[in-house]
PDB file of C-alpha atoms in Angstrom:
ATOM      1  CA  MET A 219      10.483  22.756 -11.167  1.00 60.00           C
ATOM      2  CA  LEU A 220       8.715  24.496  -8.272  1.00 68.00           C
ATOM      3  CA  SER A 221       5.912  25.669 -10.557  1.00 73.00           C
ATOM      4  CA  TYR A 222       5.433  22.106 -11.818  1.00 67.00           C
ATOM      5  CA  ILE A 223       5.150  20.788  -8.261  1.00 69.00           C
ATOM      6  CA  LEU A 224       2.629  23.500  -7.406  1.00 77.00           C
ATOM      7  CA  ARG A 225       0.553  22.646 -10.492  1.00 76.00           C
ATOM      8  CA  ARG A 226       0.562  18.981  -9.543  1.00 72.00           C
ATOM      9  CA  LEU A 227      -0.467  19.845  -5.985  1.00 75.00           C
ATOM     10  CA  VAL A 228      -3.361  21.935  -7.271  1.00 78.00           C
ATOM     11  CA  ALA A 229      -4.359  19.104  -9.604  1.00 76.00           C
ATOM     12  CA  THR A 230      -4.625  16.706  -6.660  1.00 77.00           C
ATOM     13  CA  LEU A 231      -7.170  18.882  -4.852  1.00 79.00           C
ATOM     14  CA  PRO A 232     -10.168  17.827  -7.032  1.00 82.00           C
ATOM     15  CA  VAL A 233      -9.068  14.204  -6.676  1.00 80.00           C
ATOM     16  CA  MET A 234      -8.989  14.451  -2.893  1.00 80.00           C
ATOM     17  CA  ALA A 235     -12.350  16.243  -2.926  1.00 83.00           C
ATOM     18  CA  ILE A 236     -13.934  13.368  -4.876  1.00 84.00           C
ATOM     19  CA  VAL A 237     -12.271  10.830  -2.580  1.00 81.00           C
ATOM     20  CA  ALA A 238     -13.557  12.683   0.478  1.00 83.00           C
ATOM     21  CA  LEU A 239     -17.092  12.706  -0.940  1.00 85.00           C
ATOM     22  CA  PHE A 240     -16.938   8.981  -1.630  1.00 82.00           C
ATOM     23  CA  VAL A 241     -15.504   8.188   1.807  1.00 80.00           C
ATOM     24  CA  PHE A 242     -18.195  10.222   3.531  1.00 80.00           C
ATOM     25  CA  SER A 243     -20.862   8.540   1.409  1.00 80.00           C
ATOM     26  CA  LEU A 244     -19.832   5.143   2.827  1.00 71.00           C
ATOM     27  CA  LEU A 245     -22.204   5.883   5.676  1.00 67.00           C
ATOM     28  CA  TYR A 246     -25.093   6.051   3.199  1.00 70.00           C
ATOM     29  CA  ILE A 247     -23.933   3.389   0.715  1.00 71.00           C
ATOM     30  CA  ALA A 248     -24.015   0.713   3.410  1.00 66.00           C
ATOM     31  CA  PRO A 249     -27.306  -1.205   3.479  1.00 65.00           C
ATOM     32  CA  GLY A 250     -29.830  -0.315   6.151  1.00 61.00           C
ATOM     33  CA  ASP A 251     -30.017   2.553   8.598  1.00 64.00           C
ATOM     34  CA  PRO A 252     -26.534   3.061  10.109  1.00 66.00           C
ATOM     35  CA  ALA A 253     -28.045   4.104  13.431  1.00 70.00           C
ATOM     36  CA  VAL A 254     -30.133   0.918  13.626  1.00 71.00           C
ATOM     37  CA  VAL A 255     -27.150  -1.248  12.683  1.00 66.00           C
ATOM     38  CA  ILE A 256     -24.946   0.390  15.300  1.00 68.00           C
ATOM     39  CA  ALA A 257     -27.601   0.310  18.036  1.00 69.00           C
ATOM     40  CA  GLY A 258     -28.328  -3.394  17.594  1.00 67.00           C
ATOM     41  CA  ASP A 259     -31.510  -5.441  17.586  1.00 67.00           C
ATOM     42  CA  GLN A 260     -32.358  -4.828  21.240  1.00 71.00           C
ATOM     43  CA  ALA A 261     -32.135  -1.015  21.076  1.00 72.00           C
ATOM     44  CA  SER A 262     -35.159   1.147  21.706  1.00 77.00           C
ATOM     45  CA  PRO A 263     -36.319   3.844  19.254  1.00 78.00           C
ATOM     46  CA  GLU A 264     -34.922   6.434  21.656  1.00 78.00           C
ATOM     47  CA  ASP A 265     -31.490   4.794  21.518  1.00 75.00           C
ATOM     48  CA  VAL A 266     -31.585   4.736  17.729  1.00 76.00           C
ATOM     49  CA  GLU A 267     -32.580   8.392  17.589  1.00 78.00           C
ATOM     50  CA  ARG A 268     -29.806   9.331  20.029  1.00 79.00           C
ATOM     51  CA  ILE A 269     -27.213   7.573  17.869  1.00 75.00           C
ATOM     52  CA  ARG A 270     -28.631   9.228  14.768  1.00 75.00           C
ATOM     53  CA  GLN A 271     -28.237  12.636  16.370  1.00 76.00           C
ATOM     54  CA  SER A 272     -24.712  11.871  17.621  1.00 71.00           C
ATOM     55  CA  LEU A 273     -23.707  10.946  14.075  1.00 69.00           C
ATOM     56  CA  GLY A 274     -25.448  13.989  12.643  1.00 71.00           C
ATOM     57  CA  LEU A 275     -27.676  11.825  10.458  1.00 71.00           C
ATOM     58  CA  ASP A 276     -30.682  14.008  11.230  1.00 73.00           C
ATOM     59  CA  ARG A 277     -29.166  16.909   9.258  1.00 78.00           C
ATOM     60  CA  PRO A 278     -29.141  17.398   5.450  1.00 80.00           C
ATOM     61  CA  PHE A 279     -26.425  15.501   3.573  1.00 78.00           C
ATOM     62  CA  LEU A 280     -24.510  18.547   2.311  1.00 82.00           C
ATOM     63  CA  ILE A 281     -24.422  20.118   5.769  1.00 83.00           C
ATOM     64  CA  GLN A 282     -23.113  16.861   7.219  1.00 81.00           C
ATOM     65  CA  PHE A 283     -20.486  16.612   4.502  1.00 84.00           C
ATOM     66  CA  GLY A 284     -19.364  20.217   4.917  1.00 85.00           C
ATOM     67  CA  SER A 285     -19.082  19.817   8.692  1.00 84.00           C
ATOM     68  CA  TRP A 286     -17.120  16.590   8.260  1.00 82.00           C
ATOM     69  CA  VAL A 287     -14.689  18.174   5.780  1.00 85.00           C
ATOM     70  CA  TRP A 288     -14.210  21.158   8.094  1.00 87.00           C
ATOM     71  CA  ARG A 289     -13.257  18.822  10.939  1.00 86.00           C
ATOM     72  CA  ILE A 290     -10.919  16.881   8.646  1.00 86.00           C
ATOM     73  CA  LEU A 291      -9.131  20.082   7.637  1.00 84.00           C
ATOM     74  CA  HIS A 292      -8.563  20.778  11.340  1.00 84.00           C
ATOM     75  CA  GLY A 293      -7.121  17.313  11.945  1.00 83.00           C
ATOM     76  CA  ASP A 294     -10.248  15.814  13.495  1.00 84.00           C
ATOM     77  CA  LEU A 295     -11.089  12.447  11.953  1.00 84.00           C
ATOM     78  CA  GLY A 296     -13.965  11.879  14.319  1.00 82.00           C
ATOM     79  CA  THR A 297     -14.497   9.597  17.294  1.00 83.00           C
ATOM     80  CA  SER A 298     -14.934   5.839  17.313  1.00 85.00           C
ATOM     81  CA  ILE A 299     -18.492   4.781  18.057  1.00 78.00           C
ATOM     82  CA  PHE A 300     -17.461   1.763  20.129  1.00 79.00           C
ATOM     83  CA  THR A 301     -14.265   2.869  21.915  1.00 82.00           C
ATOM     84  CA  ASN A 302     -14.999   6.607  22.184  1.00 81.00           C
ATOM     85  CA  LEU A 303     -11.364   7.228  21.260  1.00 88.00           C
ATOM     86  CA  PRO A 304     -10.397   9.768  18.587  1.00 89.00           C
ATOM     87  CA  VAL A 305      -9.901   8.044  15.235  1.00 89.00           C
ATOM     88  CA  SER A 306      -6.557   9.809  14.808  1.00 89.00           C
ATOM     89  CA  THR A 307      -5.394   8.301  18.107  1.00 90.00           C
ATOM     90  CA  MET A 308      -6.451   4.803  17.057  1.00 90.00           C
ATOM     91  CA  ILE A 309      -4.685   5.192  13.715  1.00 91.00           C
ATOM     92  CA  GLY A 310      -1.561   6.467  15.447  1.00 90.00           C
ATOM     93  CA  GLN A 311      -1.543   3.423  17.736  1.00 88.00           C
ATOM     94  CA  ARG A 312      -1.761   1.030  14.767  1.00 90.00           C
ATOM     95  CA  LEU A 313       0.453   2.918  12.306  1.00 89.00           C
ATOM     96  CA  GLY A 314       3.768   1.454  13.486  1.00 89.00           C
ATOM     97  CA  PRO A 315       3.128  -2.224  12.589  1.00 91.00           C
ATOM     98  CA  THR A 316       1.653  -1.373   9.179  1.00 90.00           C
ATOM     99  CA  LEU A 317       4.461   1.047   8.347  1.00 90.00           C
ATOM    100  CA  SER A 318       7.051  -1.527   9.418  1.00 91.00           C
ATOM    101  CA  LEU A 319       5.431  -4.218   7.273  1.00 91.00           C
ATOM    102  CA  MET A 320       5.299  -1.963   4.220  1.00 89.00           C
ATOM    103  CA  ILE A 321       8.925  -0.812   4.611  1.00 90.00           C
ATOM    104  CA  VAL A 322      10.255  -4.368   4.964  1.00 91.00           C
ATOM    105  CA  THR A 323       8.134  -5.522   2.022  1.00 91.00           C
ATOM    106  CA  LEU A 324       9.294  -2.620  -0.133  1.00 90.00           C
ATOM    107  CA  LEU A 325      12.976  -3.248   0.655  1.00 91.00           C
ATOM    108  CA  LEU A 326      12.545  -6.973   0.027  1.00 91.00           C
ATOM    109  CA  THR A 327      10.879  -6.258  -3.294  1.00 89.00           C
ATOM    110  CA  ILE A 328      13.641  -3.929  -4.504  1.00 89.00           C
ATOM    111  CA  VAL A 329      16.433  -6.267  -3.380  1.00 91.00           C
ATOM    112  CA  VAL A 330      14.859  -9.343  -5.010  1.00 91.00           C
ATOM    113  CA  ALA A 331      12.766  -8.145  -7.954  1.00 90.00           C
ATOM    114  CA  VAL A 332      15.145  -5.689  -9.622  1.00 88.00           C
ATOM    115  CA  PRO A 333      18.115  -8.131  -9.840  1.00 89.00           C
ATOM    116  CA  LEU A 334      15.760 -10.878 -11.050  1.00 90.00           C
ATOM    117  CA  GLY A 335      14.445  -8.619 -13.803  1.00 89.00           C
ATOM    118  CA  VAL A 336      17.961  -7.582 -14.824  1.00 87.00           C
ATOM    119  CA  ILE A 337      19.156 -11.190 -14.967  1.00 88.00           C
ATOM    120  CA  ALA A 338      16.079 -12.241 -16.939  1.00 88.00           C
ATOM    121  CA  ALA A 339      16.720  -9.491 -19.498  1.00 86.00           C
ATOM    122  CA  TRP A 340      20.415 -10.377 -19.688  1.00 83.00           C
ATOM    123  CA  LYS A 341      19.577 -14.061 -20.280  1.00 85.00           C
ATOM    124  CA  ALA A 342      16.524 -13.346 -22.458  1.00 82.00           C
ATOM    125  CA  GLY A 343      15.172 -16.489 -24.099  1.00 82.00           C
ATOM    126  CA  SER A 344      17.242 -18.837 -21.951  1.00 88.00           C
ATOM    127  CA  PHE A 345      16.145 -21.311 -19.306  1.00 90.00           C
ATOM    128  CA  ILE A 346      17.005 -18.770 -16.593  1.00 89.00           C
ATOM    129  CA  ASP A 347      14.747 -16.195 -18.198  1.00 87.00           C
ATOM    130  CA  ARG A 348      11.875 -18.662 -18.509  1.00 91.00           C
ATOM    131  CA  ALA A 349      12.337 -19.827 -14.912  1.00 91.00           C
ATOM    132  CA  ILE A 350      12.273 -16.267 -13.547  1.00 88.00           C
ATOM    133  CA  MET A 351       9.242 -15.319 -15.600  1.00 88.00           C
ATOM    134  CA  GLY A 352       7.532 -18.558 -14.602  1.00 89.00           C
ATOM    135  CA  PHE A 353       8.124 -17.653 -10.961  1.00 86.00           C
ATOM    136  CA  ALA A 354       6.734 -14.170 -11.668  1.00 86.00           C
ATOM    137  CA  VAL A 355       3.545 -15.571 -13.196  1.00 85.00           C
ATOM    138  CA  PHE A 356       3.182 -18.040 -10.320  1.00 84.00           C
ATOM    139  CA  GLY A 357       3.734 -15.346  -7.694  1.00 82.00           C
ATOM    140  CA  PHE A 358       1.326 -12.962  -9.398  1.00 80.00           C
ATOM    141  CA  SER A 359      -1.391 -15.618  -9.541  1.00 82.00           C
ATOM    142  CA  LEU A 360      -1.423 -16.707  -5.900  1.00 81.00           C
ATOM    143  CA  PRO A 361      -3.626 -14.774  -3.462  1.00 83.00           C
ATOM    144  CA  VAL A 362      -1.856 -13.189  -0.512  1.00 84.00           C
ATOM    145  CA  PHE A 363      -3.734 -15.247   2.083  1.00 82.00           C
ATOM    146  CA  VAL A 364      -2.802 -18.527   0.354  1.00 87.00           C
ATOM    147  CA  VAL A 365       0.889 -17.628   0.362  1.00 87.00           C
ATOM    148  CA  GLY A 366       0.584 -16.479   3.965  1.00 86.00           C
ATOM    149  CA  TYR A 367      -0.957 -19.720   5.188  1.00 86.00           C
ATOM    150  CA  MET A 368       1.612 -21.794   3.252  1.00 88.00           C
ATOM    151  CA  LEU A 369       4.534 -19.854   4.735  1.00 88.00           C
ATOM    152  CA  ALA A 370       3.089 -19.992   8.239  1.00 86.00           C
ATOM    153  CA  TYR A 371       2.541 -23.756   7.990  1.00 87.00           C
ATOM    154  CA  ILE A 372       6.011 -24.535   6.607  1.00 89.00           C
ATOM    155  CA  PHE A 373       8.327 -22.100   8.377  1.00 88.00           C
ATOM    156  CA  ALA A 374       6.421 -21.460  11.598  1.00 84.00           C
ATOM    157  CA  LEU A 375       4.461 -24.626  12.423  1.00 85.00           C
ATOM    158  CA  ARG A 376       6.564 -27.355  10.811  1.00 86.00           C
ATOM    159  CA  LEU A 377      10.132 -26.014  10.921  1.00 83.00           C
ATOM    160  CA  GLU A 378       9.548 -23.593  13.830  1.00 81.00           C
ATOM    161  CA  TRP A 379      12.073 -21.132  12.413  1.00 87.00           C
ATOM    162  CA  LEU A 380       9.949 -18.004  12.704  1.00 86.00           C
ATOM    163  CA  PRO A 381       6.963 -16.799  14.771  1.00 85.00           C
ATOM    164  CA  VAL A 382       3.584 -17.683  13.353  1.00 82.00           C
ATOM    165  CA  GLN A 383       1.907 -14.420  14.331  1.00 83.00           C
ATOM    166  CA  GLY A 384       2.186 -11.215  16.323  1.00 84.00           C
ATOM    167  CA  TYR A 385       4.321  -8.095  16.216  1.00 87.00           C
ATOM    168  CA  THR A 386       7.247  -6.845  18.294  1.00 87.00           C
ATOM    169  CA  PRO A 387       8.032  -3.099  18.293  1.00 88.00           C
ATOM    170  CA  LEU A 388      11.435  -2.006  17.071  1.00 86.00           C
ATOM    171  CA  THR A 389      12.147  -0.551  20.515  1.00 86.00           C
ATOM    172  CA  GLU A 390      12.408  -4.107  21.873  1.00 87.00           C
ATOM    173  CA  GLY A 391      15.220  -5.062  19.514  1.00 85.00           C
ATOM    174  CA  PHE A 392      15.951  -5.227  15.813  1.00 90.00           C
ATOM    175  CA  TRP A 393      15.852  -9.010  15.383  1.00 89.00           C
ATOM    176  CA  PRO A 394      12.620  -9.589  17.381  1.00 88.00           C
ATOM    177  CA  TRP A 395      11.077  -6.810  15.273  1.00 90.00           C
ATOM    178  CA  LEU A 396      12.346  -8.268  12.002  1.00 90.00           C
ATOM    179  CA  GLU A 397      11.602 -11.947  12.621  1.00 89.00           C
ATOM    180  CA  ASN A 398       7.921 -11.176  13.137  1.00 89.00           C
ATOM    181  CA  LEU A 399       7.836  -9.372   9.782  1.00 90.00           C
ATOM    182  CA  ILE A 400       9.738 -11.818   7.549  1.00 90.00           C
ATOM    183  CA  LEU A 401       6.847 -14.165   6.764  1.00 90.00           C
ATOM    184  CA  PRO A 402       4.241 -11.386   6.371  1.00 91.00           C
ATOM    185  CA  ALA A 403       6.613  -9.385   4.151  1.00 91.00           C
ATOM    186  CA  VAL A 404       7.303 -12.396   1.912  1.00 91.00           C
ATOM    187  CA  ALA A 405       3.590 -13.197   1.661  1.00 89.00           C
ATOM    188  CA  LEU A 406       2.687  -9.596   0.886  1.00 88.00           C
ATOM    189  CA  GLY A 407       5.664  -9.103  -1.426  1.00 88.00           C
ATOM    190  CA  CYS A 408       5.126 -12.091  -3.740  1.00 88.00           C
ATOM    191  CA  VAL A 409       2.722 -10.252  -6.042  1.00 86.00           C
ATOM    192  CA  TYR A 410       4.775  -7.075  -5.795  1.00 87.00           C
ATOM    193  CA  ILE A 411       8.050  -8.882  -6.605  1.00 89.00           C
ATOM    194  CA  ALA A 412       6.466 -10.581  -9.604  1.00 88.00           C
ATOM    195  CA  LEU A 413       5.153  -7.265 -10.962  1.00 88.00           C
ATOM    196  CA  VAL A 414       8.408  -5.345 -10.500  1.00 89.00           C
ATOM    197  CA  ALA A 415      10.493  -8.190 -11.937  1.00 90.00           C
ATOM    198  CA  ARG A 416       8.402  -8.311 -15.124  1.00 89.00           C
ATOM    199  CA  ILE A 417       8.511  -4.528 -15.590  1.00 89.00           C
ATOM    200  CA  THR A 418      12.265  -4.481 -14.919  1.00 87.00           C
ATOM    201  CA  ARG A 419      12.843  -7.178 -17.529  1.00 89.00           C
ATOM    202  CA  ALA A 420      10.750  -5.343 -20.138  1.00 88.00           C
ATOM    203  CA  ALA A 421      12.475  -2.012 -19.471  1.00 86.00           C
ATOM    204  CA  MET A 422      15.932  -3.587 -19.537  1.00 85.00           C
ATOM    205  CA  LEU A 423      15.261  -5.417 -22.809  1.00 83.00           C
ATOM    206  CA  GLU A 424      14.377  -2.128 -24.471  1.00 82.00           C
ATOM    207  CA  VAL A 425      17.473  -0.377 -23.130  1.00 81.00           C
ATOM    208  CA  LEU A 426      19.860  -3.234 -23.973  1.00 77.00           C
ATOM    209  CA  GLN A 427      19.009  -2.797 -27.663  1.00 76.00           C
ATOM    210  CA  GLN A 428      20.213   0.816 -27.718  1.00 73.00           C
ATOM    211  CA  ASP A 429      23.348   1.872 -29.584  1.00 73.00           C
ATOM    212  CA  TYR A 430      25.209   3.148 -26.532  1.00 71.00           C
ATOM    213  CA  ILE A 431      25.009  -0.314 -24.964  1.00 71.00           C
ATOM    214  CA  ARG A 432      26.703  -1.819 -28.019  1.00 71.00           C
ATOM    215  CA  THR A 433      29.298   0.955 -27.823  1.00 72.00           C
ATOM    216  CA  ALA A 434      29.980   0.137 -24.171  1.00 71.00           C
ATOM    217  CA  LYS A 435      30.439  -3.522 -25.075  1.00 71.00           C
ATOM    218  CA  ALA A 436      32.803  -2.592 -27.903  1.00 73.00           C
ATOM    219  CA  LYS A 437      34.924  -0.569 -25.462  1.00 69.00           C
ATOM    220  CA  GLY A 438      35.353  -3.674 -23.334  1.00 69.00           C
ATOM    221  CA  LEU A 439      33.227  -2.618 -20.367  1.00 69.00           C
ATOM    222  CA  GLY A 440      32.337  -5.503 -18.078  1.00 70.00           C
ATOM    223  CA  GLN A 441      28.898  -7.099 -18.161  1.00 70.00           C
ATOM    224  CA  GLY A 442      28.104  -5.980 -14.638  1.00 70.00           C
ATOM    225  CA  GLY A 443      28.947  -2.364 -15.432  1.00 69.00           C
ATOM    226  CA  ILE A 444      26.828  -2.445 -18.577  1.00 73.00           C
ATOM    227  CA  LEU A 445      23.816  -3.944 -16.804  1.00 75.00           C
ATOM    228  CA  PHE A 446      23.781  -2.091 -13.501  1.00 71.00           C
ATOM    229  CA  ILE A 447      25.466   1.210 -14.368  1.00 70.00           C
ATOM    230  CA  HIS A 448      24.419   2.042 -17.920  1.00 69.00           C
ATOM    231  CA  ALA A 449      21.317  -0.042 -18.663  1.00 76.00           C
ATOM    232  CA  LEU A 450      19.581  -0.064 -15.279  1.00 77.00           C
ATOM    233  CA  LYS A 451      20.098   3.666 -14.818  1.00 75.00           C
ATOM    234  CA  ASN A 452      18.364   4.452 -18.086  1.00 75.00           C
ATOM    235  CA  ALA A 453      15.602   1.896 -17.454  1.00 76.00           C
ATOM    236  CA  ALA A 454      14.874   3.342 -14.014  1.00 76.00           C
ATOM    237  CA  VAL A 455      11.883   5.497 -14.959  1.00 76.00           C
ATOM    238  CA  PRO A 456       9.298   2.733 -15.573  1.00 81.00           C
ATOM    239  CA  ILE A 457      10.754   0.692 -12.713  1.00 82.00           C
ATOM    240  CA  VAL A 458      10.424   3.545 -10.224  1.00 80.00           C
ATOM    241  CA  THR A 459       6.936   4.246 -11.567  1.00 78.00           C
ATOM    242  CA  VAL A 460       5.668   0.715 -11.052  1.00 82.00           C
ATOM    243  CA  ILE A 461       7.303   0.515  -7.613  1.00 81.00           C
ATOM    244  CA  GLY A 462       5.432   3.655  -6.610  1.00 78.00           C
ATOM    245  CA  ILE A 463       2.143   2.547  -8.112  1.00 76.00           C
ATOM    246  CA  GLY A 464       2.573  -0.819  -6.420  1.00 78.00           C
ATOM    247  CA  ILE A 465       2.172   0.924  -3.061  1.00 77.00           C
ATOM    248  CA  ALA A 466      -1.545   0.394  -3.665  1.00 71.00           C
ATOM    249  CA  LEU A 467      -0.893  -3.360  -3.677  1.00 72.00           C
ATOM    250  CA  LEU A 468       0.821  -3.054  -0.315  1.00 80.00           C
ATOM    251  CA  ILE A 469      -2.029  -1.020   1.156  1.00 79.00           C
ATOM    252  CA  GLY A 470      -4.685  -3.462  -0.039  1.00 78.00           C
ATOM    253  CA  GLY A 471      -2.625  -6.552   0.764  1.00 82.00           C
ATOM    254  CA  ALA A 472      -1.796  -5.322   4.255  1.00 83.00           C
ATOM    255  CA  VAL A 473      -5.437  -5.780   5.264  1.00 83.00           C
ATOM    256  CA  VAL A 474      -5.327  -9.493   4.434  1.00 84.00           C
ATOM    257  CA  THR A 475      -1.751 -10.082   5.581  1.00 87.00           C
ATOM    258  CA  GLU A 476      -2.260  -8.509   8.991  1.00 87.00           C
ATOM    259  CA  SER A 477      -5.350 -10.650   9.499  1.00 85.00           C
ATOM    260  CA  VAL A 478      -3.497 -13.860   8.593  1.00 86.00           C
ATOM    261  CA  PHE A 479      -0.503 -13.141  10.848  1.00 88.00           C
ATOM    262  CA  ALA A 480      -2.434 -11.304  13.612  1.00 86.00           C
ATOM    263  CA  ILE A 481      -0.445  -8.086  13.231  1.00 88.00           C
ATOM    264  CA  PRO A 482      -2.135  -5.226  15.124  1.00 89.00           C
ATOM    265  CA  GLY A 483      -1.852  -2.684  12.315  1.00 89.00           C
ATOM    266  CA  LEU A 484      -4.167  -0.540  10.256  1.00 89.00           C
ATOM    267  CA  GLY A 485      -5.293  -3.512   8.177  1.00 86.00           C
ATOM    268  CA  ARG A 486      -6.463  -5.384  11.257  1.00 87.00           C
ATOM    269  CA  LEU A 487      -8.092  -2.202  12.538  1.00 89.00           C
ATOM    270  CA  THR A 488      -9.944  -1.884   9.218  1.00 87.00           C
ATOM    271  CA  ILE A 489     -11.334  -5.418   9.482  1.00 87.00           C
ATOM    272  CA  ASP A 490     -12.428  -4.868  13.086  1.00 86.00           C
ATOM    273  CA  ALA A 491     -14.089  -1.560  12.192  1.00 86.00           C
ATOM    274  CA  ILE A 492     -15.959  -3.131   9.262  1.00 82.00           C
ATOM    275  CA  LEU A 493     -17.213  -6.023  11.383  1.00 81.00           C
ATOM    276  CA  ARG A 494     -18.461  -3.603  14.069  1.00 79.00           C
ATOM    277  CA  ARG A 495     -19.766  -1.050  11.558  1.00 77.00           C
ATOM    278  CA  ASP A 496     -17.587   1.613  13.182  1.00 81.00           C
ATOM    279  CA  TYR A 497     -18.105   4.119  10.366  1.00 80.00           C
ATOM    280  CA  PRO A 498     -15.885   6.985  11.650  1.00 84.00           C
ATOM    281  CA  VAL A 499     -12.917   4.594  11.889  1.00 87.00           C
ATOM    282  CA  ILE A 500     -13.607   3.178   8.422  1.00 86.00           C
ATOM    283  CA  GLN A 501     -13.864   6.661   6.961  1.00 85.00           C
ATOM    284  CA  GLY A 502     -10.646   7.801   8.628  1.00 88.00           C
ATOM    285  CA  ILE A 503      -8.623   4.793   7.463  1.00 88.00           C
ATOM    286  CA  VAL A 504      -9.925   4.887   3.886  1.00 85.00           C
ATOM    287  CA  LEU A 505      -9.264   8.619   3.699  1.00 86.00           C
ATOM    288  CA  LEU A 506      -5.713   8.103   5.003  1.00 86.00           C
ATOM    289  CA  PHE A 507      -4.996   5.311   2.517  1.00 84.00           C
ATOM    290  CA  SER A 508      -6.376   7.416  -0.329  1.00 82.00           C
ATOM    291  CA  PHE A 509      -4.261  10.402   0.678  1.00 83.00           C
ATOM    292  CA  VAL A 510      -1.125   8.235   0.824  1.00 82.00           C
ATOM    293  CA  TYR A 511      -1.852   6.842  -2.634  1.00 80.00           C
ATOM    294  CA  VAL A 512      -2.372  10.328  -4.115  1.00 80.00           C
ATOM    295  CA  LEU A 513       0.805  11.545  -2.406  1.00 80.00           C
ATOM    296  CA  VAL A 514       2.807   8.607  -3.767  1.00 78.00           C
ATOM    297  CA  ASN A 515       1.584   9.311  -7.293  1.00 75.00           C
ATOM    298  CA  LEU A 516       2.605  12.952  -6.869  1.00 76.00           C
ATOM    299  CA  MET A 517       6.068  11.869  -5.769  1.00 76.00           C
ATOM    300  CA  ILE A 518       6.305   9.557  -8.788  1.00 73.00           C
ATOM    301  CA  ASP A 519       5.500  12.436 -11.147  1.00 71.00           C
ATOM    302  CA  VAL A 520       8.126  14.644  -9.513  1.00 69.00           C
ATOM    303  CA  THR A 521      10.709  11.843  -9.622  1.00 67.00           C
ATOM    304  CA  TYR A 522       9.829  11.221 -13.257  1.00 63.00           C
ATOM    305  CA  THR A 523      10.651  14.812 -14.145  1.00 64.00           C
ATOM    306  CA  LEU A 524      13.957  14.657 -12.257  1.00 62.00           C
ATOM    307  CA  VAL A 525      15.071  11.400 -13.874  1.00 56.00           C
ATOM    308  CA  ASP A 526      13.914  12.078 -17.447  1.00 55.00           C
ATOM    309  CA  PRO A 527      15.283  15.388 -18.756  1.00 50.00           C
ATOM    310  CA  ARG A 528      13.051  15.214 -21.825  1.00 51.00           C
ATOM    311  CA  ILE A 529      10.025  16.154 -19.711  1.00 51.00           C
ATOM    312  CA  ARG A 530       9.282  19.833 -19.543  1.00 51.00           C
ATOM    313  CA  TYR A 531       7.944  21.396 -16.401  1.00 49.00           C
TER     314      TYR A 531
END
């Protein structure tokens, strides 16, 4: 098992190297001279040249890239052009709201989507199955910002049940923290719930046709025990896989969701950095998101080997 994990870790190194090269190239992919864009229209040539030197743009590309990677390996993500704060500090300040939103969304997805998928498979072909799958298609089709605005209008503006925007740290109380995350988590989780529910239904349908399920029914085991103990356990591999892969949906959706509900997280920081062309901040956030996604996929592979004994290390 340890050797398998080490091989997977080694295999992620080329992936991270390619990601790092792409992230660093964002400075050059963007249209126009980054120094001119950052300096503004009223800047003098001396100001532009000073910014170019501060960014290291006057050096060859490979030397710039090597220096940037060396700083990354030492935990230095650079310094914001506009705030002069370390990028790592800015990310640390915004990490809490984004992490809270993703955790609540993930828990909501598991609690809602998995039972829906199990029930749909149990009632396959019935009205309940068609209703659940219709909801899944509907939820998968709506953009996150549309769902967010609908929820904010209904539950925050009209009914006044929940806050329309903002974020309260967990240190100020559990309920104030949670009530600010309910609407964003539902908006962000709609697509995720739809995806997990459909995969759960498909995996459960395949398992429910196995011989040992018919044997369990013949022995008189209750329906709940058959569905949630025998069937769901053996259908867990694709479900866990899609839940892990769906982290990418949360990362991408958090950018839009935090903008809609004015949550001061990494998504909002990303939008602000893009609008101001703060390239070090953009590079740091994209690199962090990419690393998290690679790490999640590594964890999925390891979990896959633990759950499915047929896989050899």
